[in-house]
Short mmCIF file of C-alpha atoms in Angstrom, two decimals:
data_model
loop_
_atom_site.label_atom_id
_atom_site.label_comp_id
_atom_site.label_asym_id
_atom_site.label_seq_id
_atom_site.Cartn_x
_atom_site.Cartn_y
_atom_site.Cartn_z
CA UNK A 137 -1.97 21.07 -7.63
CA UNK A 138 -2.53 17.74 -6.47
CA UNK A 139 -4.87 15.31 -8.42
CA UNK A 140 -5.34 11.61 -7.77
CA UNK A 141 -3.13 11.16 -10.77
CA UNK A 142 -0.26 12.08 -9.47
CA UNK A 143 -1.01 10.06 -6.37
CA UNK A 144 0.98 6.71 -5.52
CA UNK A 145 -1.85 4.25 -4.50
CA UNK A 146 -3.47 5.42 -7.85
CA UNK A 147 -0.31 5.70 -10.65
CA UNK A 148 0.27 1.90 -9.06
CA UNK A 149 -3.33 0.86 -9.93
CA UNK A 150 -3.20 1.98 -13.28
CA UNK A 151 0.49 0.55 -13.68
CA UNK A 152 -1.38 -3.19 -12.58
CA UNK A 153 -3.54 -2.39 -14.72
CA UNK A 154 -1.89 -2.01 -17.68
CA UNK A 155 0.82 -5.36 -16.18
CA UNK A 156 -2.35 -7.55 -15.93
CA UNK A 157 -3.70 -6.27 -19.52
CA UNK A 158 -1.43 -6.88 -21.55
CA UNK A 159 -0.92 -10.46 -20.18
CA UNK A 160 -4.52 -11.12 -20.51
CA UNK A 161 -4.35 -12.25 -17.01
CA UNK A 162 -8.13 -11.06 -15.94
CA UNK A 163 -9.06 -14.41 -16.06
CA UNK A 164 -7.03 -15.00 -13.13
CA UNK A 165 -7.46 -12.22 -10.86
CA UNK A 166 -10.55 -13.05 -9.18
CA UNK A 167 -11.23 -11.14 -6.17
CA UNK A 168 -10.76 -14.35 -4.39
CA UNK A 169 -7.27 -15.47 -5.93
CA UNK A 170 -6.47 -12.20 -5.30
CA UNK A 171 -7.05 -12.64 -1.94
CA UNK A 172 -4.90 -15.86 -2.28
CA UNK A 173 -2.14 -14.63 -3.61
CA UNK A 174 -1.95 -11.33 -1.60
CA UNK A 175 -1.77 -13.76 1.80
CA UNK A 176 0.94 -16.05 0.15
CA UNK A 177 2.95 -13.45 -0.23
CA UNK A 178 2.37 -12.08 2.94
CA UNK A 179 3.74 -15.26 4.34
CA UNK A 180 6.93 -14.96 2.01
CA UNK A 181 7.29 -11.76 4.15
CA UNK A 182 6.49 -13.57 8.06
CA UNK A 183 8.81 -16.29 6.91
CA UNK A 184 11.78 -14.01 7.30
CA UNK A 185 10.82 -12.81 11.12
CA UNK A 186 9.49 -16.28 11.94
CA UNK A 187 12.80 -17.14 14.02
CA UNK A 188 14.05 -13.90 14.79
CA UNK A 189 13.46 -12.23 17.90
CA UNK A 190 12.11 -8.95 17.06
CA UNK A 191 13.34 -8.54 13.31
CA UNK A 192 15.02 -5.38 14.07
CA UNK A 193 17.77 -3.94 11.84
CA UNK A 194 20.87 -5.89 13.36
CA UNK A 195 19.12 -8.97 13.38
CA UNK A 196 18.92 -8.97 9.48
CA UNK A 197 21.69 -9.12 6.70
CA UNK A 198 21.32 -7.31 3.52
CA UNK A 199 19.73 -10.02 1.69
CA UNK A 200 16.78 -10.21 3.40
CA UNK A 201 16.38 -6.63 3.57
CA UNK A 202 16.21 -6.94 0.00
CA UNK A 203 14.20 -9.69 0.05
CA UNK A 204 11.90 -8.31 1.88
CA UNK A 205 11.37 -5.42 0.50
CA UNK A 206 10.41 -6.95 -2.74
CA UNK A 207 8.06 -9.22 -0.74
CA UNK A 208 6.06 -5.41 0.75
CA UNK A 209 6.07 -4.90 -2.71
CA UNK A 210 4.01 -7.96 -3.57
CA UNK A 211 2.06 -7.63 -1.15
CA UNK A 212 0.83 -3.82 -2.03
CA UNK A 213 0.70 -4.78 -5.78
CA UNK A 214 -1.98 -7.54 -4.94
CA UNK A 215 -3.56 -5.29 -2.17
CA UNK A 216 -3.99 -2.29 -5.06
CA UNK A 217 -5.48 -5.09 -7.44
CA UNK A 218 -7.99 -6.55 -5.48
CA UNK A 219 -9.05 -3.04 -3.79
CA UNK A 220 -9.46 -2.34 -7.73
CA UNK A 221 -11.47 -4.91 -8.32
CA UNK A 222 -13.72 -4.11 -5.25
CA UNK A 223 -13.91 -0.35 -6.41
CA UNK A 224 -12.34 0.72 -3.06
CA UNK A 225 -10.14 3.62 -2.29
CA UNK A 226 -7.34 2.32 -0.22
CA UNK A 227 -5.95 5.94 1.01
CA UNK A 228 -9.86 6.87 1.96
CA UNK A 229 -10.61 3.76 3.34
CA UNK A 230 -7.17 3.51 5.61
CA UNK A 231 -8.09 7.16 6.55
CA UNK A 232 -11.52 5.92 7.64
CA UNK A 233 -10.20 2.60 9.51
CA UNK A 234 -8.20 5.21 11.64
CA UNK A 235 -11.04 7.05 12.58
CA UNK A 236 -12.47 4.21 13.81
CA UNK A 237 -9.68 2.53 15.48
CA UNK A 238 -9.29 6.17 17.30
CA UNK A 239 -12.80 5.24 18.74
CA UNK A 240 -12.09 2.10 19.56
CA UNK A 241 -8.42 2.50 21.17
CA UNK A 242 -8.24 5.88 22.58
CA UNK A 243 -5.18 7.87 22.35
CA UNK A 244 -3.50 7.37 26.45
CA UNK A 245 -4.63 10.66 28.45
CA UNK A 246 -1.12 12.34 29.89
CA UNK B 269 4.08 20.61 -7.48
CA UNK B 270 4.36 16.68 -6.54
CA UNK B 271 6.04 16.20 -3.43
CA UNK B 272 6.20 13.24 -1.36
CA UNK B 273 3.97 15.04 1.48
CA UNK B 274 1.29 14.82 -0.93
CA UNK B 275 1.44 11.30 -1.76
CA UNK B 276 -0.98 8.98 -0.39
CA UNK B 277 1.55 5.98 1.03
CA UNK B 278 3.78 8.75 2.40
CA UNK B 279 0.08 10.72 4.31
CA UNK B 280 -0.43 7.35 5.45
CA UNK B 281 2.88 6.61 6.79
CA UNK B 282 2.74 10.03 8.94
CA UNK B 283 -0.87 9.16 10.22
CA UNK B 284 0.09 5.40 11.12
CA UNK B 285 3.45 7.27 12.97
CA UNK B 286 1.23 9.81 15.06
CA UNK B 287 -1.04 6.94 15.98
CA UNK B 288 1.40 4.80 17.24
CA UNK B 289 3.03 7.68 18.98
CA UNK B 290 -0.23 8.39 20.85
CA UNK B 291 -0.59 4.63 22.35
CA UNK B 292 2.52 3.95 23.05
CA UNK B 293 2.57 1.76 20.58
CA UNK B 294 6.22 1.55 19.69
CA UNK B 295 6.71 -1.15 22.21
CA UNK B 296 4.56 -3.64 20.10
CA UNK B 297 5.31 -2.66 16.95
CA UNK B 298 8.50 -4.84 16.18
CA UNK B 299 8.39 -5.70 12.23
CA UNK B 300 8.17 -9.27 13.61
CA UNK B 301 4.71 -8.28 15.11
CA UNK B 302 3.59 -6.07 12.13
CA UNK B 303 4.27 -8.77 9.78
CA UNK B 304 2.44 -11.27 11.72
CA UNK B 305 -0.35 -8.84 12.27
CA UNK B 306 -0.72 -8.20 8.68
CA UNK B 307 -0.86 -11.76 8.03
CA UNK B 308 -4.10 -11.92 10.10
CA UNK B 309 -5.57 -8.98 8.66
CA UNK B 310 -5.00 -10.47 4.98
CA UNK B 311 -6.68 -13.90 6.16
CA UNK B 312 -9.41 -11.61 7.35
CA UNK B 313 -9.85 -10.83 3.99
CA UNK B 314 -9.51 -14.14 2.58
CA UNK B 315 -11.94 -15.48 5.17
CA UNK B 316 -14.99 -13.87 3.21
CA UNK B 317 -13.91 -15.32 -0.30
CA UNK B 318 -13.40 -18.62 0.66
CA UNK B 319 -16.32 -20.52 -0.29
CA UNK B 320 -17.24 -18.19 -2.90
CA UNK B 321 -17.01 -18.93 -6.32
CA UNK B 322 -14.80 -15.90 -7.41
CA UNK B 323 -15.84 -13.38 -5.15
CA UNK B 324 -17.41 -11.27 -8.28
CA UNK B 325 -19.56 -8.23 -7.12
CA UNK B 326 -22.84 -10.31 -7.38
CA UNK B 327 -21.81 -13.22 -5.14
CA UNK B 328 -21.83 -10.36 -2.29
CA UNK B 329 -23.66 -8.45 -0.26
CA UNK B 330 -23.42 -4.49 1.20
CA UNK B 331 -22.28 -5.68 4.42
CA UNK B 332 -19.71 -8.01 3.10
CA UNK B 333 -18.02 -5.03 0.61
CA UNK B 334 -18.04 -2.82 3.86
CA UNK B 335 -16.26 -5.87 5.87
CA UNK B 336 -13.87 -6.19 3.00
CA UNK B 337 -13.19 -2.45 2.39
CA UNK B 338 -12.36 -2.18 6.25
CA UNK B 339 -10.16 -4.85 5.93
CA UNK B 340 -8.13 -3.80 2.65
CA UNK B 341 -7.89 -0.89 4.76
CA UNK B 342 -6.25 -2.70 8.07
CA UNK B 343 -4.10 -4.44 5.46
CA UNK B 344 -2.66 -1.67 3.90
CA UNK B 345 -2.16 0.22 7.52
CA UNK B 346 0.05 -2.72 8.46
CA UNK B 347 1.91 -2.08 5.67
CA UNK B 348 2.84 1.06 5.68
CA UNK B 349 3.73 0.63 9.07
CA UNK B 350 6.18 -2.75 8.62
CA UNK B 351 7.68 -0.82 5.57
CA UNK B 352 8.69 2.30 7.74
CA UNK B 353 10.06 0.43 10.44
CA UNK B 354 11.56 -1.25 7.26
CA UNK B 355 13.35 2.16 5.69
CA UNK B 356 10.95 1.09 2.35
CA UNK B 357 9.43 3.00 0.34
CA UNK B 358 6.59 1.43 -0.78
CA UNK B 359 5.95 3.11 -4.28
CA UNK B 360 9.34 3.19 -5.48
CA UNK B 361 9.91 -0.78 -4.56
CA UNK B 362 6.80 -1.56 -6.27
CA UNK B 363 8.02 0.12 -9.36
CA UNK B 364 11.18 -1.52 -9.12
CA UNK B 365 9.25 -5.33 -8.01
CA UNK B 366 7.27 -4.63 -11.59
CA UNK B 367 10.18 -4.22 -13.50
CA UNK B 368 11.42 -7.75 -12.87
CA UNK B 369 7.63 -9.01 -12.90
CA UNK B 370 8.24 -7.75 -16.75
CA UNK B 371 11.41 -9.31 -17.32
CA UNK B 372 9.77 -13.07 -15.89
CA UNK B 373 6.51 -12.85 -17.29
CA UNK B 374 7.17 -10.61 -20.87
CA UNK B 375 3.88 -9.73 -21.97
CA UNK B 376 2.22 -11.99 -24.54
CA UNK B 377 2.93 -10.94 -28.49
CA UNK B 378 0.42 -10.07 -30.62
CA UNK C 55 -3.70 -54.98 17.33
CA UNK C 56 -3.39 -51.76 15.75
CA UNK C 57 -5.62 -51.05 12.76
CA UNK C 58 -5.17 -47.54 10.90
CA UNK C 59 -9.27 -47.13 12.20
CA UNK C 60 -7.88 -46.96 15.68
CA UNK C 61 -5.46 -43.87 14.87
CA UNK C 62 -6.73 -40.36 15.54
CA UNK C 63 -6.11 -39.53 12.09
CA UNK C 64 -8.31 -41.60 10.18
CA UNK C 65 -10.34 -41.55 13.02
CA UNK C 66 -10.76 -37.98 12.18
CA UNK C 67 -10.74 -38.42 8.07
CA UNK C 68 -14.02 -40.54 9.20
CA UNK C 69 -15.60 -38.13 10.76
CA UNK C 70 -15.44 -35.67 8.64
CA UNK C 71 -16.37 -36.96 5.29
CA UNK C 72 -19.65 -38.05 7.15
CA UNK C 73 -19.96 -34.21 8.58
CA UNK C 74 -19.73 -32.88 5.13
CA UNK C 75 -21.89 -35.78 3.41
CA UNK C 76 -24.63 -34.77 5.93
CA UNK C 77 -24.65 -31.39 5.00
CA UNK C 78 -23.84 -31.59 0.87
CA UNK C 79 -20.35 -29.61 1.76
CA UNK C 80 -18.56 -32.01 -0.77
CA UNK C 81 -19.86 -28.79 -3.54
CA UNK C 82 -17.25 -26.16 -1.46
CA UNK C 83 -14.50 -28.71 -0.14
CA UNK C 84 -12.41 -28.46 -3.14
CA UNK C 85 -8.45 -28.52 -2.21
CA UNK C 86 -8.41 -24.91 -3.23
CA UNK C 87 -11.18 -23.97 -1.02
CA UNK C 88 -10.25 -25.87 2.06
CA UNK C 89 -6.80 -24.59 1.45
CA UNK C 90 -8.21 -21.37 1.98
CA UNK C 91 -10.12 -22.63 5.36
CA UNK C 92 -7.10 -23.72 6.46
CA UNK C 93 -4.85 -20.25 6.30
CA UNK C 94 -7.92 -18.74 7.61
CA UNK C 95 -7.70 -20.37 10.98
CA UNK C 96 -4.81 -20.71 10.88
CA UNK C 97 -4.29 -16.81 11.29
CA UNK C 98 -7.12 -17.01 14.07
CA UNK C 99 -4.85 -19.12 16.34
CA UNK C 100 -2.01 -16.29 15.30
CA UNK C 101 -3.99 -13.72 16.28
CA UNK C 102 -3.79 -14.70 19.75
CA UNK C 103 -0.37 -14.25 20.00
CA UNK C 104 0.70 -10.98 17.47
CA UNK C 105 1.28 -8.60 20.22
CA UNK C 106 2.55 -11.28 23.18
CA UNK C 107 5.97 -11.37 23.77
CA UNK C 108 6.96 -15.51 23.11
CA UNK C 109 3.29 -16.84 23.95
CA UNK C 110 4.14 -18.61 27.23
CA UNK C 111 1.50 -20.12 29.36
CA UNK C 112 1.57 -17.23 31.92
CA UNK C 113 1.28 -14.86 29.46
CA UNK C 114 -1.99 -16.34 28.35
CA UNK C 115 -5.50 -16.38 30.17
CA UNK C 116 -8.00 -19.52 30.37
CA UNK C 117 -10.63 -17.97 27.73
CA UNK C 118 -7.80 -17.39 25.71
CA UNK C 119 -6.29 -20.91 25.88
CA UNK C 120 -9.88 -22.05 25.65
CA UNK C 121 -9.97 -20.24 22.20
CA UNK C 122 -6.72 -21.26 20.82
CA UNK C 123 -7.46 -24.81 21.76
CA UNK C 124 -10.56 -24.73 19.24
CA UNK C 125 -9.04 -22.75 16.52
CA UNK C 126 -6.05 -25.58 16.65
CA UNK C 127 -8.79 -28.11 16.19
CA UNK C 128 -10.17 -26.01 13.07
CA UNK C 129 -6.94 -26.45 11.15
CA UNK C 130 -6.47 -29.89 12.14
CA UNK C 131 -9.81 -30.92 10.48
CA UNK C 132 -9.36 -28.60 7.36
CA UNK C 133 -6.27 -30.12 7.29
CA UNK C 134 -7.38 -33.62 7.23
CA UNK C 135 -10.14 -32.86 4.81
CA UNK C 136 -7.52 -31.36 2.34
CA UNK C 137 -5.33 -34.62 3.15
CA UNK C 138 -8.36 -36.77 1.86
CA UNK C 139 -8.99 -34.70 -1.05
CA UNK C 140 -5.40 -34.98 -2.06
CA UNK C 141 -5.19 -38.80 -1.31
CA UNK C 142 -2.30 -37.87 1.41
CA UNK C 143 -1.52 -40.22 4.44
CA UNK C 144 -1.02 -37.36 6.66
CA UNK C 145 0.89 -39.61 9.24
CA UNK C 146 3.39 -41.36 6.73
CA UNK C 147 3.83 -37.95 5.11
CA UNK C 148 4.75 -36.22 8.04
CA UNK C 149 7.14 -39.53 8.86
CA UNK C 150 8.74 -39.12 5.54
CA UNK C 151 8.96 -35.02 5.77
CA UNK C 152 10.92 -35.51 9.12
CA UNK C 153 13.80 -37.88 8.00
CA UNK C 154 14.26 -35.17 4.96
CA UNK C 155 14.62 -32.78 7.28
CA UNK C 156 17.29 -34.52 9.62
CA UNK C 157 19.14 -35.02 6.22
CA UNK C 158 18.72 -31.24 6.17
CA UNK C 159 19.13 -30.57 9.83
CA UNK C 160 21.27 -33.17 11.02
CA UNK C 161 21.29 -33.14 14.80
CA UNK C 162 24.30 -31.58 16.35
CA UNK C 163 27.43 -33.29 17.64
CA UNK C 164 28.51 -33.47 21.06
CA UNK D 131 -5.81 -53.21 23.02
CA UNK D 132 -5.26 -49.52 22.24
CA UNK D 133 -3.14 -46.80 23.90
CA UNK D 134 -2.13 -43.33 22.82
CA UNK D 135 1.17 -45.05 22.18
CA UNK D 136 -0.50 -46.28 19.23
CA UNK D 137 -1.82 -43.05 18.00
CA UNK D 138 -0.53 -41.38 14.91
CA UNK D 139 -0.85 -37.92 16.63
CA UNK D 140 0.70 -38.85 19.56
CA UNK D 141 3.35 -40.40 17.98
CA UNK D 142 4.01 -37.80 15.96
CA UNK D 143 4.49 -35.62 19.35
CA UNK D 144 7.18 -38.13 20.45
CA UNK D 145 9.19 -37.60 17.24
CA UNK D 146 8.73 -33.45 17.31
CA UNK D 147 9.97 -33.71 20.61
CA UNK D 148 13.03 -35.56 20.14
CA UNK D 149 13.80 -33.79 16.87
CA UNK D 150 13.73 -30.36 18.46
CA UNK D 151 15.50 -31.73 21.59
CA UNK D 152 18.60 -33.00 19.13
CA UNK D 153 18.97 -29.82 17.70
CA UNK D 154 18.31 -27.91 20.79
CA UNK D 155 15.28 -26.31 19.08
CA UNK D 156 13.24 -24.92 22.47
CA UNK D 157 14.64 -21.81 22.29
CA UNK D 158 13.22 -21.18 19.09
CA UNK D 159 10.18 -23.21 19.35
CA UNK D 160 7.67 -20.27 21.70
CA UNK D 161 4.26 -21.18 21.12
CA UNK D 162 3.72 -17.44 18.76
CA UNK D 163 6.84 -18.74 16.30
CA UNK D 164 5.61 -22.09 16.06
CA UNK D 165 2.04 -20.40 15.06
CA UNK D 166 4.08 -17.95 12.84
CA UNK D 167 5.66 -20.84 11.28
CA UNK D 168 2.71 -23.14 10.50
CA UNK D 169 1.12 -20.30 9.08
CA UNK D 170 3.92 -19.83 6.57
CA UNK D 171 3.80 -23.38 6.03
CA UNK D 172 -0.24 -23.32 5.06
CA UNK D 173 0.68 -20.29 2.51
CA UNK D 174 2.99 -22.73 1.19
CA UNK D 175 0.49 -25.15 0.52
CA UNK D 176 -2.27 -22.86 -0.62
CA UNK D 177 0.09 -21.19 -3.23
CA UNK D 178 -0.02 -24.26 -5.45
CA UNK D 179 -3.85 -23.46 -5.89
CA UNK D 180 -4.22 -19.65 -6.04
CA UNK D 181 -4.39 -19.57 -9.89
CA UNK D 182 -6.01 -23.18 -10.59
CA UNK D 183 -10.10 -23.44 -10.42
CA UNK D 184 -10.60 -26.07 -7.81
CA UNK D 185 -7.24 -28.06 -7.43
CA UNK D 186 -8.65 -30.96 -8.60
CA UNK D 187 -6.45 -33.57 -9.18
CA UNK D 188 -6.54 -32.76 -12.92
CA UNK D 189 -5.49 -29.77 -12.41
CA UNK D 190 -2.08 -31.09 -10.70
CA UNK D 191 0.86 -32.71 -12.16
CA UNK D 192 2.95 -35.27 -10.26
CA UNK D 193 5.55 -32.74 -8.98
CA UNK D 194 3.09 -30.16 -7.33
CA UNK D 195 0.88 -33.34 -5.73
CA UNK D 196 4.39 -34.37 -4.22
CA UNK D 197 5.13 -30.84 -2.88
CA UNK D 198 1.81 -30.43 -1.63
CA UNK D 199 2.03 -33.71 0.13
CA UNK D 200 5.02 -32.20 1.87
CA UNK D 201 3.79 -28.72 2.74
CA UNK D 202 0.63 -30.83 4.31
CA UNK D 203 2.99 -32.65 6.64
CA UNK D 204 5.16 -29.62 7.65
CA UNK D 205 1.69 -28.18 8.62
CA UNK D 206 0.93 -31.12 10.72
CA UNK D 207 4.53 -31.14 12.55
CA UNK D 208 4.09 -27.58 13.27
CA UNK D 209 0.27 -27.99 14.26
CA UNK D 210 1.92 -30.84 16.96
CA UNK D 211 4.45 -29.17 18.09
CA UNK D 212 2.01 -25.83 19.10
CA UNK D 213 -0.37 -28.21 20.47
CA UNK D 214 1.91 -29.85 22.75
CA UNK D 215 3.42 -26.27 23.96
CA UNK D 216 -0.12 -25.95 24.96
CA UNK D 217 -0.69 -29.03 26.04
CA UNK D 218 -3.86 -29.86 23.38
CA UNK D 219 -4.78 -32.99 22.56
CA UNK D 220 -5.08 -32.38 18.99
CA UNK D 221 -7.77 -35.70 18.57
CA UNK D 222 -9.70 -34.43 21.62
CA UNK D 223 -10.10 -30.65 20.71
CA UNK D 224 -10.94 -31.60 17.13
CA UNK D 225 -13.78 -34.37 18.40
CA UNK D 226 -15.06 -31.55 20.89
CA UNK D 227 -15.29 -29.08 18.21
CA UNK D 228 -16.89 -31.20 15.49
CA UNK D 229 -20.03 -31.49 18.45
CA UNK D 230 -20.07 -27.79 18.23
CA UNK D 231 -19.82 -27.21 14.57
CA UNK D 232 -22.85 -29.97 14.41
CA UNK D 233 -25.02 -27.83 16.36
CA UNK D 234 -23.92 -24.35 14.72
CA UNK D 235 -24.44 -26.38 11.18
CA UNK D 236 -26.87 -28.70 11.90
CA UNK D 237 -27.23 -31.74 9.57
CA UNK D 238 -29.82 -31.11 6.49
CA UNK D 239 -33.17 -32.60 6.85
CA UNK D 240 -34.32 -35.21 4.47
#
């Protein structure tokens, strides 16, 4: 049996949910500072590649691994709280942008 | 039964893995580029709040939630992918990210 | 002589508060909003060079240097209408920012 | 008598370029890092307004208008350094592209 409940992209939705709640910090998440927030913390996680060649495993030290694994994690809690907000699905709507990116960029022919 | 096949971040991590595989795609996608990628998708999101007041459902139109769905969507694709190349699981670093959220910002007392 | 109205920068701060007085923009130009702006095109001149390999001139064709050239201009006047906003002598700021950072980065020995 | 000696941007290209050359910088300084950099800088700057309402100066205190004032100025030195990889003249493009914005937005009618 699998229900949406048990699914990750929903259990964290209802986990921000609860976070923002009892903070009483709807006043603040706007779609728009959201938005905000979501692409400052995506920066937190470009500033770690920004000098690095590729930012493959050897050219990182277990520091920023860490660091930026907590910085994915920012990003997906804001992504799941402004998708919220906008009433969309993320897992349907990522399956749908692959449909259309299939369109768009062909798998190569062998 | 919950296993991680049936979880939404790990389907999506298998689909973005296939698709890559398809293209060829491996070549590009350093976690250097993904990041940097990402950070354009998230300003594509950004780009349609900007001059709104707060980006509430009235202050938008059909086309603009469509836009904005597709680009939650591209957002979250990236993500998956950087976090794989990353060895992170998504879910259980969010978890972990809230924890310490918790422990910085304690929720307000009644 | 050399007046600051010679220098490209308030040159620039010039022209734009009369572009946005002509057109009643001073209602959306708030720092948080041109802030915005600014990562917004920002990202558009990054998206030019995600999937390039260092962004060297040969790896770059004229439409697309064409293109990068205007997006550059878009944060350089988003970023001189936040300056204004914020009362910031861009110039002197960037002066001052550079001799904290040789205190930071001092310049290597021979 | 005026000469792009006596320009604040072009001046500011002289110092980036000696700055970088005394820490032997180039390598690091490809036109896609310097992008990926000033875009980490601009998230930098926009994080001090994600959760105020405008960023009006009210809505600052002394400390964040000084860090601000920074984060604009690593912006700029970034912004120069990409343009001269590319060999922009920032004042130019940003004159050029103000004549297009006037006829995409043209001025209101009285």
């Amino acid at each position: 049996m699998t229900t949406s409940d048990q699914q990750d992209l929903h259990d964290l939705r209802e986990r921000t949910r609860q976070f923002a709640r009892e903070r009483d910090w709807a006043q603040y998440h706007t779609p728009k500072n959201l938005a905000m927030a979501m692409s400052v913390e995506v920066a937190e996680v470009a500033e770690h590649f920004q000098w690095l060649h590729s930012g493959a495993d050897h050219e990182l030290d277990d520091a920023t691994r860490a660091a930026i694994r907590h910085e994915l994690a920012d990003v997906l809690l804001y992504l799941v709280q402004l998708a919220d907000k906008m009433n969309v699905d993320l897992h349907a709507a990522a399956v749908e942008k692959m449909a259309l990116n299939a369109i768009k960029y062909p798998a190569r022919t062998r």
